[in-house]
Short mmCIF file of C-alpha atoms in Angstrom, two decimals:
data_model
loop_
_atom_site.label_atom_id
_atom_site.label_comp_id
_atom_site.label_asym_id
_atom_site.label_seq_id
_atom_site.Cartn_x
_atom_site.Cartn_y
_atom_site.Cartn_z
CA UNK A 1 45.49 -43.86 -132.59
CA UNK A 2 41.51 -43.07 -131.32
CA UNK A 3 41.72 -46.69 -131.12
CA UNK A 4 44.30 -48.11 -130.15
CA UNK A 5 43.29 -48.56 -126.35
CA UNK A 6 39.49 -50.22 -127.93
CA UNK A 7 41.73 -52.46 -130.07
CA UNK A 8 44.04 -53.39 -126.67
CA UNK A 9 41.85 -53.85 -125.03
CA UNK A 10 39.49 -56.63 -126.79
CA UNK A 11 43.16 -58.21 -127.96
CA UNK A 12 43.83 -58.30 -123.55
CA UNK A 13 40.56 -59.84 -123.65
CA UNK A 14 40.15 -62.27 -125.99
CA UNK A 15 43.79 -64.08 -126.08
CA UNK A 16 43.89 -62.50 -122.20
CA UNK A 17 47.25 -61.99 -122.94
CA UNK A 18 48.24 -58.30 -122.25
CA UNK A 19 48.61 -56.73 -125.53
CA UNK A 20 49.83 -53.57 -126.35
CA UNK A 21 48.87 -51.94 -129.23
CA UNK A 22 50.79 -49.38 -131.37
CA UNK A 23 50.47 -46.19 -134.26
CA UNK A 24 53.68 -45.67 -135.82
CA UNK A 25 53.48 -41.92 -136.87
CA UNK A 26 56.17 -39.60 -139.00
CA UNK A 27 59.10 -39.71 -135.72
CA UNK A 28 56.81 -41.40 -132.26
CA UNK A 29 54.80 -44.14 -132.15
CA UNK A 30 51.95 -44.12 -129.88
CA UNK A 31 50.29 -46.94 -128.27
CA UNK A 32 48.06 -47.85 -125.10
CA UNK A 33 48.22 -51.08 -123.39
CA UNK A 34 45.95 -53.27 -121.37
CA UNK A 35 47.05 -56.06 -119.08
CA UNK A 36 44.92 -59.08 -117.18
CA UNK A 37 44.81 -59.53 -113.48
CA UNK A 38 48.24 -59.60 -111.93
CA UNK A 39 50.13 -57.73 -114.74
CA UNK A 40 51.44 -54.85 -113.58
CA UNK A 41 51.60 -52.97 -117.05
CA UNK A 42 52.64 -49.40 -115.68
CA UNK A 43 55.20 -50.75 -113.97
CA UNK A 44 55.93 -52.60 -117.03
CA UNK A 45 56.47 -49.26 -118.66
CA UNK A 46 58.39 -48.03 -115.72
CA UNK A 47 60.99 -50.35 -116.25
CA UNK A 48 61.37 -49.28 -120.39
CA UNK A 49 61.34 -46.19 -119.34
CA UNK A 50 63.92 -44.79 -120.78
CA UNK A 51 63.34 -45.61 -123.79
CA UNK A 52 59.43 -44.11 -123.57
CA UNK A 53 59.09 -40.07 -124.17
CA UNK A 54 56.47 -40.04 -121.77
CA UNK A 55 53.36 -42.70 -120.03
CA UNK A 56 51.08 -43.55 -117.33
CA UNK A 57 48.68 -45.58 -116.04
CA UNK A 58 47.48 -47.55 -113.24
CA UNK A 59 47.72 -51.77 -112.65
CA UNK A 60 45.61 -53.24 -115.80
CA UNK A 61 45.80 -50.14 -119.04
CA UNK A 62 47.83 -47.84 -119.77
CA UNK A 63 49.40 -44.89 -122.89
CA UNK A 64 52.56 -44.09 -123.79
CA UNK A 65 54.93 -42.99 -126.92
CA UNK A 66 58.65 -43.21 -127.81
CA UNK A 67 60.40 -42.65 -130.79
CA UNK A 68 60.32 -44.12 -133.38
CA UNK A 69 64.27 -45.94 -133.54
CA UNK A 70 63.35 -47.27 -130.16
CA UNK A 71 60.54 -49.42 -131.15
CA UNK A 72 62.24 -52.48 -130.97
CA UNK A 73 64.42 -52.44 -127.83
CA UNK A 74 61.83 -51.63 -126.45
CA UNK A 75 59.47 -54.96 -127.76
CA UNK A 76 63.13 -57.03 -126.56
CA UNK A 77 62.69 -55.50 -122.79
CA UNK A 78 59.31 -55.79 -122.60
CA UNK A 79 59.43 -59.55 -123.01
CA UNK A 80 62.62 -59.65 -120.71
CA UNK A 81 60.89 -57.52 -118.34
CA UNK A 82 57.66 -60.22 -118.61
CA UNK A 83 59.75 -63.45 -119.49
CA UNK A 84 60.57 -62.84 -115.01
CA UNK A 85 57.54 -61.33 -114.64
CA UNK A 86 54.09 -63.09 -115.93
CA UNK A 87 53.53 -66.73 -114.93
CA UNK A 88 51.17 -68.59 -115.13
CA UNK A 89 48.51 -68.42 -113.16
CA UNK A 90 48.48 -64.97 -114.08
CA UNK A 91 47.73 -65.92 -117.90
CA UNK A 92 44.37 -68.49 -116.52
CA UNK A 93 41.32 -66.24 -116.30
CA UNK A 94 39.60 -66.04 -113.29
CA UNK A 95 35.66 -64.34 -112.41
CA UNK A 96 35.20 -63.31 -108.84
CA UNK A 97 32.59 -63.69 -107.42
CA UNK A 98 30.22 -63.17 -104.33
CA UNK A 99 28.11 -66.45 -103.49
CA UNK A 100 27.54 -69.43 -105.39
CA UNK A 101 24.41 -70.51 -104.61
CA UNK A 102 20.68 -72.27 -106.25
CA UNK A 103 18.61 -71.76 -109.13
CA UNK A 104 15.88 -72.38 -106.23
CA UNK A 105 17.14 -69.04 -104.02
CA UNK A 106 16.77 -67.60 -106.67
CA UNK A 107 13.65 -65.68 -106.64
CA UNK A 108 11.65 -62.10 -107.31
CA UNK A 109 11.89 -60.29 -103.54
CA UNK A 110 15.45 -61.82 -103.45
CA UNK A 111 16.21 -60.48 -106.18
CA UNK A 112 14.94 -57.57 -105.98
CA UNK A 113 16.46 -56.48 -102.54
CA UNK A 114 20.47 -56.86 -105.09
CA UNK A 115 18.85 -53.43 -105.64
CA UNK A 116 19.56 -51.94 -102.97
CA UNK A 117 23.57 -52.68 -103.85
CA UNK A 118 23.00 -49.65 -106.47
CA UNK A 119 23.95 -47.51 -108.71
CA UNK A 120 27.08 -50.02 -109.79
CA UNK A 121 29.98 -48.96 -111.90
CA UNK A 122 33.80 -49.28 -111.84
CA UNK A 123 34.51 -49.37 -107.62
CA UNK A 124 30.67 -51.07 -107.38
CA UNK A 125 30.55 -54.13 -109.86
CA UNK A 126 26.65 -56.00 -109.48
CA UNK A 127 26.76 -59.03 -107.57
CA UNK A 128 28.46 -61.80 -109.03
CA UNK A 129 26.45 -65.62 -108.85
CA UNK A 130 27.35 -68.93 -109.60
CA UNK A 131 25.21 -72.17 -109.48
CA UNK A 132 27.03 -75.75 -110.40
CA UNK A 133 26.06 -78.83 -112.31
CA UNK A 134 22.65 -76.34 -114.10
CA UNK A 135 20.62 -78.01 -116.36
CA UNK A 136 20.04 -76.62 -120.48
CA UNK A 137 17.12 -77.42 -121.63
CA UNK A 138 17.00 -75.54 -124.40
CA UNK A 139 19.24 -72.99 -126.18
CA UNK A 140 20.20 -71.32 -129.69
CA UNK A 141 22.55 -68.24 -130.51
CA UNK A 142 20.36 -64.87 -131.06
CA UNK A 143 20.88 -61.76 -132.84
CA UNK A 144 21.53 -60.07 -136.29
CA UNK A 145 25.20 -61.96 -136.84
CA UNK A 146 24.35 -65.36 -134.03
CA UNK A 147 26.77 -63.77 -131.85
CA UNK A 148 24.49 -63.67 -128.39
CA UNK A 149 23.17 -67.51 -126.49
CA UNK A 150 19.81 -67.89 -125.62
CA UNK A 151 19.42 -70.31 -122.81
CA UNK A 152 16.97 -71.80 -120.63
CA UNK A 153 18.29 -72.88 -117.58
CA UNK A 154 17.10 -75.53 -114.84
CA UNK A 155 18.87 -77.18 -111.76
CA UNK A 156 17.92 -80.52 -109.38
CA UNK A 157 13.99 -80.46 -110.95
CA UNK A 158 13.80 -76.76 -110.25
CA UNK A 159 11.52 -74.31 -113.00
CA UNK A 160 13.55 -73.06 -116.17
CA UNK A 161 15.07 -69.50 -116.10
CA UNK A 162 15.74 -67.01 -119.22
CA UNK A 163 19.30 -66.57 -119.56
CA UNK A 164 21.05 -64.90 -121.65
CA UNK A 165 25.44 -64.89 -123.35
CA UNK A 166 26.05 -61.55 -124.42
CA UNK A 167 29.47 -62.57 -127.15
CA UNK A 168 29.03 -66.34 -126.16
CA UNK A 169 27.18 -67.28 -128.87
CA UNK A 170 30.11 -67.66 -131.37
CA UNK A 171 31.46 -70.47 -129.93
CA UNK A 172 32.45 -73.65 -131.84
CA UNK A 173 32.55 -75.65 -128.03
CA UNK A 174 29.32 -73.43 -126.77
CA UNK A 175 26.82 -74.83 -124.54
CA UNK A 176 24.11 -77.68 -126.16
CA UNK A 177 20.19 -79.37 -124.77
CA UNK A 178 21.33 -81.32 -121.92
CA UNK A 179 24.57 -80.69 -121.62
CA UNK A 180 24.89 -79.79 -117.00
CA UNK A 181 27.35 -76.29 -116.60
CA UNK A 182 28.42 -74.92 -113.97
CA UNK A 183 27.42 -71.04 -114.71
CA UNK A 184 28.99 -67.53 -113.66
CA UNK A 185 26.56 -64.80 -113.84
CA UNK A 186 24.67 -61.64 -112.97
CA UNK A 187 20.66 -61.79 -111.98
CA UNK A 188 18.07 -59.46 -113.29
CA UNK A 189 13.84 -58.38 -112.37
CA UNK A 190 12.64 -59.10 -116.10
CA UNK A 191 8.96 -56.81 -116.60
CA UNK A 192 7.49 -57.81 -119.01
CA UNK A 193 3.26 -57.65 -120.74
CA UNK A 194 2.03 -57.21 -116.43
CA UNK A 195 4.23 -60.00 -115.80
CA UNK A 196 7.66 -59.92 -113.98
CA UNK A 197 10.36 -63.05 -114.22
CA UNK A 198 14.12 -62.91 -112.81
CA UNK A 199 16.25 -63.96 -116.03
CA UNK A 200 19.63 -64.37 -116.04
CA UNK A 201 23.19 -62.70 -117.21
CA UNK A 202 25.75 -65.14 -118.25
CA UNK A 203 29.46 -63.90 -117.87
CA UNK A 204 30.90 -67.46 -118.53
CA UNK A 205 30.01 -71.22 -118.35
CA UNK A 206 31.71 -74.87 -118.86
CA UNK A 207 31.62 -77.70 -117.79
CA UNK A 208 30.45 -78.69 -114.63
CA UNK A 209 33.29 -79.93 -112.54
#
């Protein structure tokens, strides 16, 4: 029961669909729900309120409990609600960016100044930038299981910047050397051996548009 929320989150992120994961007990079933932007999962549970013993949450995460005998009816009711309220547009992942910049703008002083926005967290997310038509100069999978993608990137024959994309090394369609891509990322200052460089933490990418 303690991991249903974690599993629901991973399913939602992997398939980008609202996900509900339940654990059936002796008499009751307890579940956790995670949703995509635009589909208010707690309102979906309210639509099924007469079938639930208790529930609560917010737009994108919720928990609920119901009797085992109500699970099938709950499933059918949810599908009916989704058919009316879940649109194809909601199922297209989006990342909102703060600015579209050239990599040449990412000088050490400007990246250092982003520290004035900290502390970052819920309600104050780190700044997210996008750059278009970036060339992949080097790419390889790293980590004990090859899950992460390490790259060197350049734009308009400018200097190469190191980049890391956590969890994207497993993708069969990952970028290769020589590809032109659009990237979404957060820049970081990397201090190592007395040297400072600008590195990119890649959130996502696509072939250059």
